[in-house]
mmCIF file of C-alpha atoms in Angstrom:
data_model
loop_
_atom_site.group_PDB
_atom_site.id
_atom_site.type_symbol
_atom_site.label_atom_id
_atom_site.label_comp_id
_atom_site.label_asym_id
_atom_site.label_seq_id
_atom_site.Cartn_x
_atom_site.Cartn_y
_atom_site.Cartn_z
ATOM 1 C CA UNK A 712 -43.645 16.723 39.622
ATOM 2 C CA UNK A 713 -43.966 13.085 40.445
ATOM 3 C CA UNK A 714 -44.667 12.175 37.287
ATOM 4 C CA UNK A 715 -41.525 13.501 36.145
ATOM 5 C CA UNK A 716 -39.575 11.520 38.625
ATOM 6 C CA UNK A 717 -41.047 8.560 37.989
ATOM 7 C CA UNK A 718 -40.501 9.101 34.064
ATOM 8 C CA UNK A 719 -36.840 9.958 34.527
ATOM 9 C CA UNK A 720 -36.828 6.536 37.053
ATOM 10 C CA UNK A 721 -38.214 4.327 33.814
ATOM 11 C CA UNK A 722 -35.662 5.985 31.710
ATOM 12 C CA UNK A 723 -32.664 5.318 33.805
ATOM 13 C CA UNK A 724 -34.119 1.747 34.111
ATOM 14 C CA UNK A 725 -34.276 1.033 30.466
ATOM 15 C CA UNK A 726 -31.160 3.157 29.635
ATOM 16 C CA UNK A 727 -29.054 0.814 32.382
ATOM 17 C CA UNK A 728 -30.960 -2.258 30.413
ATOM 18 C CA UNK A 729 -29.441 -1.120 26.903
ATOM 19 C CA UNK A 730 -26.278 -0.952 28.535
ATOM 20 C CA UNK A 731 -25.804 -3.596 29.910
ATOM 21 C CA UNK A 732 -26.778 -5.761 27.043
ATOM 22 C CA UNK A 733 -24.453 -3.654 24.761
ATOM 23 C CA UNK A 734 -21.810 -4.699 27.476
ATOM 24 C CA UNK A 735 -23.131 -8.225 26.764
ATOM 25 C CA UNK A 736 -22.575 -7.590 22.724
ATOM 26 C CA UNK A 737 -19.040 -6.456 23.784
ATOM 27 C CA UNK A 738 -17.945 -8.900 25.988
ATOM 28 C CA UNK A 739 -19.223 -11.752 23.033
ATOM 29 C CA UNK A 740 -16.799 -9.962 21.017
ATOM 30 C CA UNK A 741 -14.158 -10.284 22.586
ATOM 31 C CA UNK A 742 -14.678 -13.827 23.406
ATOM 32 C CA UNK A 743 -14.704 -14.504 19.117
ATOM 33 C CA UNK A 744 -11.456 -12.656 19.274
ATOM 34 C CA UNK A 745 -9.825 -14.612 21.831
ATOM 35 C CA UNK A 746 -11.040 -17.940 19.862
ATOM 36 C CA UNK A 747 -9.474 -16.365 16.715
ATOM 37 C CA UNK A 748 -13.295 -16.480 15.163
ATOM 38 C CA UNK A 749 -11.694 -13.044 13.292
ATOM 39 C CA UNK A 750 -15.303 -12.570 11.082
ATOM 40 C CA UNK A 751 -17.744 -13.064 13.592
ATOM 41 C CA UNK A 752 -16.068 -11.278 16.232
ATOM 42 C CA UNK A 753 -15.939 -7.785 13.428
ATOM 43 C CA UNK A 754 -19.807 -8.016 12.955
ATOM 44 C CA UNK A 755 -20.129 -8.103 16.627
ATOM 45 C CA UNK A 756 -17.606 -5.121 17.396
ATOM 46 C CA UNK A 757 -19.512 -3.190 14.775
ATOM 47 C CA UNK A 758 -22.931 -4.689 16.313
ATOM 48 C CA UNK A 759 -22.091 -2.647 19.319
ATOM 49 C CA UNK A 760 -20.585 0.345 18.100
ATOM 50 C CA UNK A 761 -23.899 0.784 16.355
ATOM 51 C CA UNK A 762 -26.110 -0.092 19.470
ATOM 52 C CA UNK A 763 -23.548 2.604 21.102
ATOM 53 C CA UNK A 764 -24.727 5.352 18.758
ATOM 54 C CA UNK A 765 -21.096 6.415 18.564
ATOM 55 C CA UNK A 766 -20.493 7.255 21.917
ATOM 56 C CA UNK A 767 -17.042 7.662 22.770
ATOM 57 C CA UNK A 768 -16.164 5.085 25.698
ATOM 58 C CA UNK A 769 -13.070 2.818 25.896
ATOM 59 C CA UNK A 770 -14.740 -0.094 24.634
ATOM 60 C CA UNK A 771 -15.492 1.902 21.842
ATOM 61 C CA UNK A 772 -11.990 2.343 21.556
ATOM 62 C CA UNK A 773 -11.054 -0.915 21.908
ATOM 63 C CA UNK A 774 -13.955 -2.183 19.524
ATOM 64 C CA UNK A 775 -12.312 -0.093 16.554
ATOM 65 C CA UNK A 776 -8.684 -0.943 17.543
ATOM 66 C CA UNK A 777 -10.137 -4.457 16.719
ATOM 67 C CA UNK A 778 -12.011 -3.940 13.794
ATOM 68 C CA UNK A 779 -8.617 -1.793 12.334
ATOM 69 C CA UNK A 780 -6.424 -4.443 12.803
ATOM 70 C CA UNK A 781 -8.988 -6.660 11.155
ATOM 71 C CA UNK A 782 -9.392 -5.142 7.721
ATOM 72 C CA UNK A 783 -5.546 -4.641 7.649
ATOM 73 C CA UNK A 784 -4.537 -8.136 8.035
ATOM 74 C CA UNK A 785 -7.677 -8.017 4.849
ATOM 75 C CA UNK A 786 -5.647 -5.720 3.348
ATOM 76 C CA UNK A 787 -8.639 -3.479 3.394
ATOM 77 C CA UNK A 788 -7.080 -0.264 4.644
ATOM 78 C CA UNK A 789 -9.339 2.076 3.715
ATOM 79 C CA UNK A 790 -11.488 0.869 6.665
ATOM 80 C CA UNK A 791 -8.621 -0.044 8.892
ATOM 81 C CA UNK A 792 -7.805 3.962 8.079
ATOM 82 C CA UNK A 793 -11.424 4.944 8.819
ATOM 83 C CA UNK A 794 -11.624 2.328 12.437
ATOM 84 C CA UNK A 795 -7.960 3.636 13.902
ATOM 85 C CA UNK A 796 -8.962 7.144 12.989
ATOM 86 C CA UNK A 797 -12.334 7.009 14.933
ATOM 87 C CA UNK A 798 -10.852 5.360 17.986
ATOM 88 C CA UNK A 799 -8.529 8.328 18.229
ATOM 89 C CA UNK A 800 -11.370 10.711 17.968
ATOM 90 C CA UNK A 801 -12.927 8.468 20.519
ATOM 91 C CA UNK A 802 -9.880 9.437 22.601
ATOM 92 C CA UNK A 803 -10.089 13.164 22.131
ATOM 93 C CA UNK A 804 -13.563 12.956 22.761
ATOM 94 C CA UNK A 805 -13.090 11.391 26.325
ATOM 95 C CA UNK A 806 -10.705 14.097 26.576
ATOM 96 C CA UNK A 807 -7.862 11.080 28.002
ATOM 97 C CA UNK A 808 -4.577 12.386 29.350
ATOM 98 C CA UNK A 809 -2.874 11.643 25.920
ATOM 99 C CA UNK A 810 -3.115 9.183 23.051
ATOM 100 C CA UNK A 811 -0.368 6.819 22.837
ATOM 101 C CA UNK A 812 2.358 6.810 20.588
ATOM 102 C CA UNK A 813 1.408 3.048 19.235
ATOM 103 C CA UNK A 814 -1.985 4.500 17.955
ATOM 104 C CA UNK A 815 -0.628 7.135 15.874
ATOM 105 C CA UNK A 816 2.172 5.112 14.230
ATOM 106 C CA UNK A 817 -0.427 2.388 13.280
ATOM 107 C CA UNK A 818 -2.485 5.248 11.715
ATOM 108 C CA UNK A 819 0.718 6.191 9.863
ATOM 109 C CA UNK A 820 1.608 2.931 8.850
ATOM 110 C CA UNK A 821 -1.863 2.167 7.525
ATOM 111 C CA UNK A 822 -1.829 5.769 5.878
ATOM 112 C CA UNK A 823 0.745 4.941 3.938
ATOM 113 C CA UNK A 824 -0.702 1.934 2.293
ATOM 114 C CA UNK A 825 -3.560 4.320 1.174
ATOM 115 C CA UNK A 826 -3.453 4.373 -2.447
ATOM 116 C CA UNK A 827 -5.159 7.759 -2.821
ATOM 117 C CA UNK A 828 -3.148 11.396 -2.380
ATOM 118 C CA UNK A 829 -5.212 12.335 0.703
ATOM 119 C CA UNK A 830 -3.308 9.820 2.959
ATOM 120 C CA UNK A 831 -0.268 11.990 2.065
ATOM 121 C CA UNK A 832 -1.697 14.940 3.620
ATOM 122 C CA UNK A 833 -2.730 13.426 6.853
ATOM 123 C CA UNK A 834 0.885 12.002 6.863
ATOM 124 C CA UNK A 835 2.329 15.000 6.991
ATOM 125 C CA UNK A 836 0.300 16.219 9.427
ATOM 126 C CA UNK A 837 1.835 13.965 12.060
ATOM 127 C CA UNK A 838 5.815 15.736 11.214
ATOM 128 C CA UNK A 839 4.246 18.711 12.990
ATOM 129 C CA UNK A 840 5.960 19.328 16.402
ATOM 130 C CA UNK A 841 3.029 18.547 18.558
ATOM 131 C CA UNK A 842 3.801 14.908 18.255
ATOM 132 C CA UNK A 843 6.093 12.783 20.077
ATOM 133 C CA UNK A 844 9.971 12.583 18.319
ATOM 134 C CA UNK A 845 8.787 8.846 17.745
ATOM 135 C CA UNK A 846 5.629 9.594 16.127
ATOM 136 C CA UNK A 847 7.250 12.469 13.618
ATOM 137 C CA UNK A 848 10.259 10.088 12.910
ATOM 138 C CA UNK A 849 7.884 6.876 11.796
ATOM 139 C CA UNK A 850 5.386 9.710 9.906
ATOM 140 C CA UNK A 851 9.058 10.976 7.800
ATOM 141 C CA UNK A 852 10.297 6.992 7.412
ATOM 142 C CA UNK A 853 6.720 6.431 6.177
ATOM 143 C CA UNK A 854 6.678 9.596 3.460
ATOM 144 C CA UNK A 855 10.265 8.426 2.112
ATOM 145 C CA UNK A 856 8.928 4.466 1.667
ATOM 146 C CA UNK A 857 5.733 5.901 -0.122
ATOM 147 C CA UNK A 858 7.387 7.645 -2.323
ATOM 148 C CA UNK A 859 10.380 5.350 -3.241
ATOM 149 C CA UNK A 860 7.244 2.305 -3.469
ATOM 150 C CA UNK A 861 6.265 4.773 -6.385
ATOM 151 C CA UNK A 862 9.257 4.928 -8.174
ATOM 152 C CA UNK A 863 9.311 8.637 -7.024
ATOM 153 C CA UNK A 864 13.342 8.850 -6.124
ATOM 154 C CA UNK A 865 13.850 12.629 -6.466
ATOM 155 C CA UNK A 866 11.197 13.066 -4.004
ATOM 156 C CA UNK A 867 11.879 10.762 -1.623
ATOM 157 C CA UNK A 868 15.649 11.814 -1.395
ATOM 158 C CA UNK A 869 14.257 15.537 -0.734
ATOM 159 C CA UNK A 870 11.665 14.259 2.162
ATOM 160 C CA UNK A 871 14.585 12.190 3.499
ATOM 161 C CA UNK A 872 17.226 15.618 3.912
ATOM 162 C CA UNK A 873 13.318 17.491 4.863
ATOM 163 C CA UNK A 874 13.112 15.253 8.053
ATOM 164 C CA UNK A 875 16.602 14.035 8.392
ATOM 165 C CA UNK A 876 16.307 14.342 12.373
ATOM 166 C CA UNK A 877 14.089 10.647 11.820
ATOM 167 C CA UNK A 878 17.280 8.980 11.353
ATOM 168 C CA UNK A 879 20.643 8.655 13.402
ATOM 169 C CA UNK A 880 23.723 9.463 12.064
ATOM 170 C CA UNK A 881 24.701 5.927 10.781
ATOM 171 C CA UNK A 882 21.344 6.124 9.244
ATOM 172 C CA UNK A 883 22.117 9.143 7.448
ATOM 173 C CA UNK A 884 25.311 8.201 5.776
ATOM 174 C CA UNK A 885 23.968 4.996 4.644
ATOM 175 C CA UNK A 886 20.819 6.886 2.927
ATOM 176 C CA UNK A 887 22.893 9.487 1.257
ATOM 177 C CA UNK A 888 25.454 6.909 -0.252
ATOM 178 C CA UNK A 889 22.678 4.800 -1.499
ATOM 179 C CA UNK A 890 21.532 7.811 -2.919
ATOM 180 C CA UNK A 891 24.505 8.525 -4.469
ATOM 181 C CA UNK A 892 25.348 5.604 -6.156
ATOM 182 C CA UNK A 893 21.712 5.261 -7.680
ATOM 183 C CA UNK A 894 21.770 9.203 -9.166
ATOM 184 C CA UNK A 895 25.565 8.148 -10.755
ATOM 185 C CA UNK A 896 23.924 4.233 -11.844
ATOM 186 C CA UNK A 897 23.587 3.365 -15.619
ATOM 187 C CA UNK A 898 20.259 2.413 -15.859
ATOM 188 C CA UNK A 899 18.594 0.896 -19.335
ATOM 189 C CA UNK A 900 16.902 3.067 -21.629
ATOM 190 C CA UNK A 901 13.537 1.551 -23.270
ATOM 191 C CA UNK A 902 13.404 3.427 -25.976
ATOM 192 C CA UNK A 903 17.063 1.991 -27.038
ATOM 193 C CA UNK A 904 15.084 -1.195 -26.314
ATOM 194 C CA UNK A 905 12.456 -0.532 -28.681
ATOM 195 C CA UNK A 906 14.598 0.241 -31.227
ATOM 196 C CA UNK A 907 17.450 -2.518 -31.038
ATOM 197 C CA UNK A 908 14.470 -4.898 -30.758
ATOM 198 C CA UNK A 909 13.266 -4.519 -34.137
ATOM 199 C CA UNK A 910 15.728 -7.218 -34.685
ATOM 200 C CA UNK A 911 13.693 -9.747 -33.098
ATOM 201 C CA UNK A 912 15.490 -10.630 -29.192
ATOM 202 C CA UNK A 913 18.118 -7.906 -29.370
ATOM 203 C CA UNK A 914 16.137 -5.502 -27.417
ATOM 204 C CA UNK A 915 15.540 -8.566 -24.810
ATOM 205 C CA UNK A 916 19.420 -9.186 -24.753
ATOM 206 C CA UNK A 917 19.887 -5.587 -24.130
ATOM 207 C CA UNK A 918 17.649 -5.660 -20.920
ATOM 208 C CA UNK A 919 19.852 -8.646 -20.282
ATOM 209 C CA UNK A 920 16.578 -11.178 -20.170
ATOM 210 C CA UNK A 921 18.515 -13.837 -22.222
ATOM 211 C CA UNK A 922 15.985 -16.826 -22.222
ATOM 212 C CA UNK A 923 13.422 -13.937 -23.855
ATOM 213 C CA UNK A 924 15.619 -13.079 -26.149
ATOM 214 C CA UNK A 925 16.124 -16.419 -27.496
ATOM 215 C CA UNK A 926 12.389 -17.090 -27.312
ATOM 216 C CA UNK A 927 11.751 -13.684 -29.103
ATOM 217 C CA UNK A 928 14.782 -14.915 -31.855
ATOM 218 C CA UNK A 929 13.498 -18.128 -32.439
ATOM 219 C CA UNK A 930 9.610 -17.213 -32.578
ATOM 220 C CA UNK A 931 9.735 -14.056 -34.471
ATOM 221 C CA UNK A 932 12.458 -15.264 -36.776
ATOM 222 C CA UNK A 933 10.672 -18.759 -37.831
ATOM 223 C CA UNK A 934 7.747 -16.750 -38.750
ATOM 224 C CA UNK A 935 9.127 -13.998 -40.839
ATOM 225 C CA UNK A 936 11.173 -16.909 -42.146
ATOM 226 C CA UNK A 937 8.173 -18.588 -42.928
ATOM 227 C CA UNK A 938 6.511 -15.450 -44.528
ATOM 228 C CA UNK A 939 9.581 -14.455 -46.593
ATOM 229 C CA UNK A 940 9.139 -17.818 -47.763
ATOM 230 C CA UNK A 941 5.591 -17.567 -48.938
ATOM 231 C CA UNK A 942 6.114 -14.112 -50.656
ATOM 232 C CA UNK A 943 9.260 -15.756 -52.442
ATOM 233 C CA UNK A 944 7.088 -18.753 -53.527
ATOM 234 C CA UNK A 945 4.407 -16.322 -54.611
ATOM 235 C CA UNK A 946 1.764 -17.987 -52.005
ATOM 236 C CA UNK A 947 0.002 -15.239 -51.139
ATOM 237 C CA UNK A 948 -3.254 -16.858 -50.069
ATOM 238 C CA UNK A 949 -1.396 -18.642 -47.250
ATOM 239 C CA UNK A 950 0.993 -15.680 -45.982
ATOM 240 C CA UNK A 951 -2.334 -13.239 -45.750
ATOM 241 C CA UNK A 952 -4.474 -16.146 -44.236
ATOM 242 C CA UNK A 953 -2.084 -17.970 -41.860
ATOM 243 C CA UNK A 954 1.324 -16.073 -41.219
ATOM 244 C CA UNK A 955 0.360 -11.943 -41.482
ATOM 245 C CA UNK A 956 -1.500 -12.488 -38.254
ATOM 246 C CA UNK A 957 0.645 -14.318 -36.252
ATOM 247 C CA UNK A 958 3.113 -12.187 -37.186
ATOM 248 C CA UNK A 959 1.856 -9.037 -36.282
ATOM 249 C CA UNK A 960 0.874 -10.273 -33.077
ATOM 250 C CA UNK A 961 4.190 -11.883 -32.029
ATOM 251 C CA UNK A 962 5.972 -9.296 -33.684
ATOM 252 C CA UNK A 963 4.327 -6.725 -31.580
ATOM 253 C CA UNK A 964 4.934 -8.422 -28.107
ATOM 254 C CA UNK A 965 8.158 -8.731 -28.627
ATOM 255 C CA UNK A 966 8.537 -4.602 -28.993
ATOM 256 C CA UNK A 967 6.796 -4.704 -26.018
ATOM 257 C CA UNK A 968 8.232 -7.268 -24.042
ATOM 258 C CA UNK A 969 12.008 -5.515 -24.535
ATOM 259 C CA UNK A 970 10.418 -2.580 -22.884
ATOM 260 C CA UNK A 971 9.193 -4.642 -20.419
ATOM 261 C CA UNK A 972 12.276 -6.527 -19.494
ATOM 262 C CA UNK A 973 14.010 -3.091 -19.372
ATOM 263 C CA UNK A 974 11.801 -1.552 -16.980
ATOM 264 C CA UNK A 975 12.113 -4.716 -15.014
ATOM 265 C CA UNK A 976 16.284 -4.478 -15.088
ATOM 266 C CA UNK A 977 15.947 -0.871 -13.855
ATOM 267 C CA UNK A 978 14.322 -1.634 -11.056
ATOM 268 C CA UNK A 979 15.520 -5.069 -9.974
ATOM 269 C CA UNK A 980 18.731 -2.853 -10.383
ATOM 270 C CA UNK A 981 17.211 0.047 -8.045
ATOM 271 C CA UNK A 982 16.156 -2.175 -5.721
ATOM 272 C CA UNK A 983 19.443 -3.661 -5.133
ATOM 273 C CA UNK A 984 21.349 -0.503 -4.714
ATOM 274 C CA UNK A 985 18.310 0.804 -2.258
ATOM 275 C CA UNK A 986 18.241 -2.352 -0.253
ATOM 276 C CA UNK A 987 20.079 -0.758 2.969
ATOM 277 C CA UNK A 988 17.175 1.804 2.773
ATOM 278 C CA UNK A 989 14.395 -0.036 2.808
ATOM 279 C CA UNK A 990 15.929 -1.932 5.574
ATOM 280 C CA UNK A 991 15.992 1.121 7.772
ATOM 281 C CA UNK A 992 12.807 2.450 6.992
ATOM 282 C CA UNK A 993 11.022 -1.172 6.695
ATOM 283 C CA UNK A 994 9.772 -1.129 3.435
ATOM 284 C CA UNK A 995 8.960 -4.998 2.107
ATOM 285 C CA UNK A 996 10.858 -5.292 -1.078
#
């Protein structure tokens, strides 16, 4: 029996030891973050979530607040995801009175940077009603700016009317005329760019990118000038050896670049009549 209590004694000695030199790691941490030594102060963070063993605590919390905010401003956000995620398990864990509203939204702001599908899920997890009117209005504003960064109008405009309540009703009216004037805009069509351009720059000028146009003109036209030339002179050696090339090559880019330039106008022209949008739901255009 006494040997018990005297083994328990050693291990609450060492066990207070470990402690307070993880305390030691933290408080080092913290003192690189103050001194805006960003890199060092990460590897020390991480230095004593490891020594924690993942024990929930709030400087556990704090320590992966940090390191998410970190590998954002990295734009790294698959760990700044993974960090912000584990601090609010962290929070469940301690079983806290509630987690703030400012965790959540930076979890849904960093979800939606996630380039993979699964961040869509776990942003729609956060409309559900269990979470605070603030927190279910950033999660919709962050669905609608995903999908419009993708080009994806049709579905933004139907998550917009899905969580309308996110927006007030100035809000509203602005969103639903900006989507009315881009489903009645005249947009370019590429393929009519592809084909006009066969006459080298007149797919450009369509696309209205005027200074490619004239370089496409002047380019493609001097060397199928120069070609015509050679198979009118009957100098083959130097049209098949010099000019077919060149020609292709050119002649090529500049079916491509009038599809280019017209995807280019479409959007340049989208984002213009979606401007008040992205305003609202503070999407960086």
């Amino acid at each position: 029996m006494v040997r018990v209590k005297l083994l328990s004694a050693v291990f609450v000695f060492f066990s207070q030891i470990i402690a307070a030199q993880n305390s030691i790691v933290f408080d080092y941490a913290q003192r690189l973050a103050e001194n805006d030594a960003s890199k060092e102060a990460s590897l020390e963070f991480k230095r004593y979530l490891f020594l924690e063993n993942d024990r929930a605590s709030q400087k556990a919390i704090d320590s992966c607040r940090y390191l998410s905010n970190y590998y954002d401003k990295n734009d790294d956000c698959e760990h700044a995801v993974f960090y912000i995620e584990r601090a609010i398990n962290y929070y469940r864990e301690l079983e806290l009175p509630e987690i703030p509203d400012e965790i959540h939204i930076q979890n849904i702001k960093l979800l939606s940077k996630l380039k993979k599908d699964e961040g869509v899920e776990r942003l729609f997890s956060y409309t559900s009603p269990k979470y605070t009117k603030e927190v279910r209005s950033a999660a919709w504003k962050a669905v609608i700016s995903l999908y419009l960064s993708r080009r994806e109008y049709a579905k933004a405009q139907s998550y917009f009317e899905t969580g309308i309540t996110a927006f007030n009703d100035e809000e509203i009216k602005i969103i639903r005329d900006c989507f009315e004037k881009l489903l009645n805009s005249s947009p370019k069509n590429p393929k009519a760019a592809l084909v006009l351009s066969f006459i080298p720059g007149l797919g450009q000028a369509y696309a209205a990118h005027y200074s490619d146009a004239c370089n496409a003109f002047l380019l493609n036209g001097s060397l199928i000038a120069l070609s015509a030339w050679s198979i009118a002179t009957a100098n083959y050696s130097d049209f098949f050896y010099f000019e077919l090339s060149p020609l292709f090559r050119f002649y090529r880019g500049n079916l491509y670049n009038a599809q280019k330039d017209t995807y280019e106008y479409n959007d340049a022209l989208f984002d213009e009549i979606l401007k008040p949008v992205y305003e609202i739901i503070n999407l960086q255009k």
